Short mmCIF file of C-alpha atoms in Angstrom, two decimals:
data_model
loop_
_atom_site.label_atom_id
_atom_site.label_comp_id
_atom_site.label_asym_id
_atom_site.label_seq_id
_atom_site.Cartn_x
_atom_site.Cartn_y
_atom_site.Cartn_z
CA UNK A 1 85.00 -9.18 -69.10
CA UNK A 2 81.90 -11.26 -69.56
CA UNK A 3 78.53 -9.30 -69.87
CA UNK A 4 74.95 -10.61 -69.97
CA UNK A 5 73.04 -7.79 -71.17
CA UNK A 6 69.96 -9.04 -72.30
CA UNK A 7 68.01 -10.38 -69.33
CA UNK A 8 63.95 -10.59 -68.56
CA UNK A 9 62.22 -10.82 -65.41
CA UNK A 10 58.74 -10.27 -65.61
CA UNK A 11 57.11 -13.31 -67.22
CA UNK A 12 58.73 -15.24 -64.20
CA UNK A 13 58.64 -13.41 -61.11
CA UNK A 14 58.12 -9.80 -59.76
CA UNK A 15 60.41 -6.23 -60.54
CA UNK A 16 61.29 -6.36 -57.07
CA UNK A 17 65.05 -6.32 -55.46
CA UNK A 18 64.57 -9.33 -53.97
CA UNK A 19 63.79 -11.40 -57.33
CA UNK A 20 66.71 -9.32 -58.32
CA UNK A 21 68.91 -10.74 -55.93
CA UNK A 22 68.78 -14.09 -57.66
CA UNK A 23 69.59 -12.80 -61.17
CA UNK A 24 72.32 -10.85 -59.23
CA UNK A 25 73.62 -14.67 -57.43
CA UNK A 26 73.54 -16.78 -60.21
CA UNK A 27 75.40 -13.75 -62.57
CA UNK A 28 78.10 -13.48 -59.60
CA UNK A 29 78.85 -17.54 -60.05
CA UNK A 30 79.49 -17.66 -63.61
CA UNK A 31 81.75 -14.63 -63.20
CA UNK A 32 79.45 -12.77 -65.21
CA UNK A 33 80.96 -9.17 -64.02
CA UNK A 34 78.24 -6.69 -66.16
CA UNK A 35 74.40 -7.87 -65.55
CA UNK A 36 72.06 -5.75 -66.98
CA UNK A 37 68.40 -6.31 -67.13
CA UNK A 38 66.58 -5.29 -70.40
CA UNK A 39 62.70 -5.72 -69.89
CA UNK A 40 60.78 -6.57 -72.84
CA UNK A 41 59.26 -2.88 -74.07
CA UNK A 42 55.44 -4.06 -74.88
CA UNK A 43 54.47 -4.69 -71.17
CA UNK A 44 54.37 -1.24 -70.44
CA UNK A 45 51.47 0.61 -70.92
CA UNK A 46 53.62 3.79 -72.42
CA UNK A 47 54.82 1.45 -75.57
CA UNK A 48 50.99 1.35 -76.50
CA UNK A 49 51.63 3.80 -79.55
CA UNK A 50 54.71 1.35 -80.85
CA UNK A 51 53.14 -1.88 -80.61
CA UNK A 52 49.79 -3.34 -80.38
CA UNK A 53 48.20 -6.36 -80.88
CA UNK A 54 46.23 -8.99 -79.53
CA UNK A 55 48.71 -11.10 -78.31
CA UNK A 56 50.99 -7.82 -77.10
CA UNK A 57 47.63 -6.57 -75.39
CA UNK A 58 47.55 -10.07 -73.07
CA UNK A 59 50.55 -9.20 -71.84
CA UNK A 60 50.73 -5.62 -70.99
CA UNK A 61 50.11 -5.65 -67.83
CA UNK A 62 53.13 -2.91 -66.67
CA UNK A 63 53.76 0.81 -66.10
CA UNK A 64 57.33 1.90 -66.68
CA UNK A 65 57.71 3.75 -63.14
CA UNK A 66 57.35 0.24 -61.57
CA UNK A 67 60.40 -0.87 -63.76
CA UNK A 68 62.25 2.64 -62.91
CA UNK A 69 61.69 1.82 -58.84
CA UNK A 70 63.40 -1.21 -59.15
CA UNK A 71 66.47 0.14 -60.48
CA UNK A 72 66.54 3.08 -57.95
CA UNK A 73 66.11 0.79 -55.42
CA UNK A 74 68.91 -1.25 -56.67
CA UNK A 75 70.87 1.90 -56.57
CA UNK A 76 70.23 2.89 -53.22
CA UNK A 77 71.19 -0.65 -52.03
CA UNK A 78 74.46 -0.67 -53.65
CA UNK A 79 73.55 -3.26 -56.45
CA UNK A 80 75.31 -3.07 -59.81
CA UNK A 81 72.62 -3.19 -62.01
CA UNK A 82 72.15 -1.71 -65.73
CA UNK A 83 69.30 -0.66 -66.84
CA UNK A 84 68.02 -1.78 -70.17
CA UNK A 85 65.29 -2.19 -72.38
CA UNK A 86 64.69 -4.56 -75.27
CA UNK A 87 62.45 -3.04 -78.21
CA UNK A 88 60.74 -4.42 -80.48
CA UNK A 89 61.95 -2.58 -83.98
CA UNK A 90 58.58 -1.65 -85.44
CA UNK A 91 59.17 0.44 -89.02
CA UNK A 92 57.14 3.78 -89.49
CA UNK A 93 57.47 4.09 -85.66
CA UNK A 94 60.65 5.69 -85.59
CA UNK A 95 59.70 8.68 -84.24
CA UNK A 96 57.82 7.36 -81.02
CA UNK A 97 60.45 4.67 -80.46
CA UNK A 98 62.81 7.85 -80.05
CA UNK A 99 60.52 9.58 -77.88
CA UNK A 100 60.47 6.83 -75.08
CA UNK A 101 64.28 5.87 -75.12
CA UNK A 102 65.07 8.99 -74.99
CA UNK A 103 62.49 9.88 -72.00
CA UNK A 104 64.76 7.26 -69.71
CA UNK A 105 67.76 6.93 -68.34
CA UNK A 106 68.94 3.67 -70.15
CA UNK A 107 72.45 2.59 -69.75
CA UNK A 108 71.27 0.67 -73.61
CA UNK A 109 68.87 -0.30 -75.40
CA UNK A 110 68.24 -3.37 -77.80
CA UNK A 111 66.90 -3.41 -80.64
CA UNK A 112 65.04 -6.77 -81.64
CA UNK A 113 62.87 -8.25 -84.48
CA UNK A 114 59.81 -10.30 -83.01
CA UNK A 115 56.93 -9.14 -85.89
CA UNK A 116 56.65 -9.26 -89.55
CA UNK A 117 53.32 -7.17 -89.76
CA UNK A 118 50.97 -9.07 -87.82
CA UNK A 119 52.89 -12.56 -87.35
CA UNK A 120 54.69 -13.11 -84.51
CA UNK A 121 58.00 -14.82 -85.96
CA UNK A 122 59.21 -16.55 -83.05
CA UNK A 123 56.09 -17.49 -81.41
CA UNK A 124 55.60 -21.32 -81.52
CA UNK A 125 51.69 -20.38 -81.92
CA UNK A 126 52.57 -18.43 -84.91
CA UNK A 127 55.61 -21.82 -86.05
CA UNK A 128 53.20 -23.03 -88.88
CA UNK A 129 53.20 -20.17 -90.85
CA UNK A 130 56.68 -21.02 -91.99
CA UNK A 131 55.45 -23.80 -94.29
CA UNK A 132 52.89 -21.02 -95.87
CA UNK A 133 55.20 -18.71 -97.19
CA UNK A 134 58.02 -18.50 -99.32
CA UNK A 135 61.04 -18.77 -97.07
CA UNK A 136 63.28 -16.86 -99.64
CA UNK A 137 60.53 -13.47 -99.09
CA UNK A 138 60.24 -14.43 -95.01
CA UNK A 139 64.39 -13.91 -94.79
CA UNK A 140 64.16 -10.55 -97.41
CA UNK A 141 61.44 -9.45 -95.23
CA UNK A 142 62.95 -10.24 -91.98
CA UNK A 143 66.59 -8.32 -92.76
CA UNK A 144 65.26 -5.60 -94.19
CA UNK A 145 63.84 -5.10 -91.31
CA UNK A 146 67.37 -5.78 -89.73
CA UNK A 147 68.67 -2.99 -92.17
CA UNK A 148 65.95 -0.59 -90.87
CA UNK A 149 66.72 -1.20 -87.28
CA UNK A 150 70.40 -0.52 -87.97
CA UNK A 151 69.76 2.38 -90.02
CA UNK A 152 67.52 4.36 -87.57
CA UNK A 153 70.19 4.77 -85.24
CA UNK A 154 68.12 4.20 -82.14
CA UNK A 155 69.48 1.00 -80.66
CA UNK A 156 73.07 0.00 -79.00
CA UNK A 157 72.92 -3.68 -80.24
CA UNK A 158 70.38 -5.83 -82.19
CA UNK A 159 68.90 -8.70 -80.27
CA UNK A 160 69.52 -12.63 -81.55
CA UNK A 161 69.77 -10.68 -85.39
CA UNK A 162 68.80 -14.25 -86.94
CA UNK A 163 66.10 -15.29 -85.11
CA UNK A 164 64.49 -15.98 -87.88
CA UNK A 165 66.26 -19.00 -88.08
CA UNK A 166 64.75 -19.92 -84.63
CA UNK A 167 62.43 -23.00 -85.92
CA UNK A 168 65.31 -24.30 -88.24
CA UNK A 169 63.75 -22.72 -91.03
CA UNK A 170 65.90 -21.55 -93.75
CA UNK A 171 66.56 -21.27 -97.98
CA UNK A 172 68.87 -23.84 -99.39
CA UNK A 173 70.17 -20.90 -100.61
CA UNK A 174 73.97 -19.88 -99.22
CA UNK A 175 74.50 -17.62 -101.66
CA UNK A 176 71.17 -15.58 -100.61
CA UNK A 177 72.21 -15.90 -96.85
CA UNK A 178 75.14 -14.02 -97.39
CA UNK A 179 73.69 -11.42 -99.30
CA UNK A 180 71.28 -10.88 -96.27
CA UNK A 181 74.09 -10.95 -93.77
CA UNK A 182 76.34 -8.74 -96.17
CA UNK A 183 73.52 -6.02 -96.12
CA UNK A 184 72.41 -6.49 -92.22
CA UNK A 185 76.37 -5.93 -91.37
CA UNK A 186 76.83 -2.89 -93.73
CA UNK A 187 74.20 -1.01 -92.17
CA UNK A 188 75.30 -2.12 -88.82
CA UNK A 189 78.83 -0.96 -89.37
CA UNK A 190 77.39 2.03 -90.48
CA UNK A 191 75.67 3.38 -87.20
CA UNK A 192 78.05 1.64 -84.99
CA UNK A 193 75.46 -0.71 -84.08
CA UNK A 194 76.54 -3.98 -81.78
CA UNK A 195 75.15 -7.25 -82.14
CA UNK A 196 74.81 -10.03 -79.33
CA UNK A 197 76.33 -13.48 -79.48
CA UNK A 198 73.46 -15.43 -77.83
CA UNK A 199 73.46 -18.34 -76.28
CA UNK A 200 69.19 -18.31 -76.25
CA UNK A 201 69.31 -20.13 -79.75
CA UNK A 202 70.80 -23.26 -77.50
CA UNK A 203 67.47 -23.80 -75.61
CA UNK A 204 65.50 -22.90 -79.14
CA UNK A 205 63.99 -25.63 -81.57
CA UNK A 206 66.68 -24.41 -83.67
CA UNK A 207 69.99 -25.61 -81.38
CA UNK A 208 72.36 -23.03 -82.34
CA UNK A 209 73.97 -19.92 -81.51
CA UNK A 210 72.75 -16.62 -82.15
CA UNK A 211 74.38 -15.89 -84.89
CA UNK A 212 75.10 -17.92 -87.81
CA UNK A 213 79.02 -18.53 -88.21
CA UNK A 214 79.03 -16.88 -91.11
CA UNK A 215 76.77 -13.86 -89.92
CA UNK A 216 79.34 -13.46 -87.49
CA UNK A 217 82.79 -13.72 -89.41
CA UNK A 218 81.01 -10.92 -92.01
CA UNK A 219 80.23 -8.79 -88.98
CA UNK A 220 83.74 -8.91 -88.10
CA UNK A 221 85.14 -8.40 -91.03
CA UNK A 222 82.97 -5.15 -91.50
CA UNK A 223 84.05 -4.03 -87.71
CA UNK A 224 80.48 -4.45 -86.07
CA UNK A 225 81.09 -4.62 -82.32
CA UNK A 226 79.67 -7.95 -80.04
CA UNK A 227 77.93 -8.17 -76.32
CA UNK A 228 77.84 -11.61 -74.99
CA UNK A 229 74.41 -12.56 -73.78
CA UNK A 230 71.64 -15.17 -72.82
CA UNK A 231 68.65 -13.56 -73.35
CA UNK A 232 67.52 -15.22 -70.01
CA UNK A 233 63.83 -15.24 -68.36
CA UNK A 234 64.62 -16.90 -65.86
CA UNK A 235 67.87 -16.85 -63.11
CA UNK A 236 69.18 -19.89 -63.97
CA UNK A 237 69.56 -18.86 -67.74
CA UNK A 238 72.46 -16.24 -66.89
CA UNK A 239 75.36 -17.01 -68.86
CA UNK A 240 74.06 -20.21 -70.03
CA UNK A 241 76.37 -22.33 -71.98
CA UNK A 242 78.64 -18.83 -71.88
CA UNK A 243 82.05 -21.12 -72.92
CA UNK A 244 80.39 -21.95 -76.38
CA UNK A 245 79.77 -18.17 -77.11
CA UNK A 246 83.00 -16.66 -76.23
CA UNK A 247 84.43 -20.11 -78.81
CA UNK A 248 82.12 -18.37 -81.33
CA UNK A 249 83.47 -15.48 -80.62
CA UNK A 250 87.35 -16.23 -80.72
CA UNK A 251 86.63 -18.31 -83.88
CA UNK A 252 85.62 -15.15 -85.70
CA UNK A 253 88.22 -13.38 -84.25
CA UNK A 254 87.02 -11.29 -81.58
CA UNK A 255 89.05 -10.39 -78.67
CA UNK A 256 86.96 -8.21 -77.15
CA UNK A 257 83.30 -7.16 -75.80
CA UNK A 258 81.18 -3.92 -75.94
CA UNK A 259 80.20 -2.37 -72.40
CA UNK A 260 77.32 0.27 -71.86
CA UNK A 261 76.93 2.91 -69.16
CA UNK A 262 74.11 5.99 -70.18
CA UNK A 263 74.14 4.96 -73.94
CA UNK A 264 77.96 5.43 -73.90
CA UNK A 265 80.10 2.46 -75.35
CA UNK A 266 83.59 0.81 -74.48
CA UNK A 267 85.03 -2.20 -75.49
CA UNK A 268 86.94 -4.81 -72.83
CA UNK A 269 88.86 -7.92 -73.15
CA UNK A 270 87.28 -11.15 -73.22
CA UNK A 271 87.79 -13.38 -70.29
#
C-alpha cells in the first residue's frame, strides 16, 4: 500500500473534477493506490473563527460547499477520492476546530503547525525571524504546540511534525532535540495520533525528510502509527521521491502504513 494523503489543489488550479483528473493520473503512475486530497482549512470562509490574519485573509477566497461538490462529484463519477482537510492547530480554539470537523464528512483530518502567534513559521516572508529569536524557545514553543495538537484529540495525523526545521534552522543541542521529540511522541502515542513521513522537506530550503531520523525511530519505538505523503500543490508532486520515504520508513522499522475511511483507521503493508 502506498498512500498520499496530504495533497492541495487550490493555490494551483480549480476544485473541479477535471483538475482532479490529473492528481488522479499522475497518483495512478507511481502506484500510489490511496489519494486523498486535504485542502488547506483557512481558505474557507467557515474557518474565519479559527484563524485570521492578514496574510490568511489574502487568501481566503473559498466556501466549503464548493470543496464538498467536488468530492460528490467525484463520487458520482466513480473516482476514488478521500476527502481531507489539513488544519492549522491553533491553541484556545479547540472547541471551534471540533465544531467544523465534526460538521463534515472527512475520511481524516491533519493536523499541522504553520503559526507561532502571529509569525508564520514556514513562510519564506516570515524566514528572517529565525536569526531574532532564540532558537532553543522557537523549538519549545513550536512542540508544545505539537504536544497540544496531539493532546486535543482532534486530528488523525500531524502534518510534516518538524517543520520547524524547514529553513535548516536548529539548536546545536541533540540532547534538547530529543527531549522535544520524546514529549511530541508521548502525547502522540497517547491519542493514537499518526504522523506523516513527508517527502515535502525534499523540495524545502531544508533538503530533508519530514521527519528527523531520530524523530522517527522515537515514534516507533513509542508505537505512533505513519502515512506516507508529499504534501503536493501541484500534480506532479504526488509521490515525489516516494522510494526515499518508504527507506525512512523501513530504516526505523516500519512495515506498515495507516489508511483512513470516515475517521476510521487501518494499517496495510508497505509496498
Amino acid at each position: 500500500m502506498r498512500t498520499d494523503y496530504h495533497v492541495h489543489m487550490a493555490e494551483t488550479g480549480n476544485l473541479t473534477i477535471d483538475y482532479l483528473r490529473n492528481y488522479i493520473k499522475k497518483a495512478q503512475q507511481e502506484g500510489i493506490e490511496e489519494l486523498g486530497i486535504s485542502e488547506h482549512a483557512y481558505f474557507f470562509q467557515e474557518t474565519r473563527n479559527i484563524l485570521s490574519n492578514p496574510w490568511v485573509e489574502n487568501r481566503r477566497t473559498l466556501d466549503f460547499k464548493t470543496y464538498q461538490q467536488m468530492f460528490d462529484q467525484a463520487n458520482e463519477a466513480g473516482i476514488p477520492i478521500k476527502m481531507g482537510i489539513e488544519m492549522d492547530y491553533m491553541p484556545g480554539k479547540e472547541a471551534e476546530m471540533q465544531e467544523f470537523i465534526e460538521a463534515r464528512p472527512f475520511d481524516y483530518v491533519i493536523g499541522s503547525v504553520h503559526w507561532i502567534d502571529e509569525w508564520g513559521i514556514d513562510l519564506a516572508i516570515f524566514r528572517e525571524e529565525y536569526e531574532k529569536r532564540d532558537l532553543h524557545e522557537v523549538y519549545r514553543q513550536y512542540f508544545d504546540r505539537v504536544v497540544s495538537l496531539a493532546e486535543s484529540g482532534l486530528f488523525d495525523f500531524v502534518g510534516h511534525i518538524d517543520v520547524i526545521k524547514v529553513f535548516g534552522y536548529r539548536p546545536d543541542d541533540q540532547a534538547f532535540l530529543r527531549e522535544q521529540y520524546e514529549r511530541a511522541a508521548e502525547a502522540l502515542a497517547k491519542t493514537n495520533t499518526c504522523i506523516e513521513i513527508s517527502t515535502a522537506g525534499l523540495r524545502k530550503p531544508v533538503g530533508e525528510l519530514y521527519p528527523d531520523p531520530e524523530l522517527l525511530q522515537i515514534c516507533k519505538e513509542k508505537g505512533v502509527g505513519i502515512v506516507l505523503c508529499s504534501d503536493a500543490h501541484k500534480p506532479d508532486h504526488i509521490g515525489y521521491c516516494y522510494d526515499d520515504a518508504i527507506k525512512l520508513a523501513r530504516s526505523a522499522g516500519y512495515e506498515k502504513v495507516h489508511v483512513f475511511t470516515k475517521r476510521k483507521a487501518s494499517v496495510k503493508p508497505i509496498r
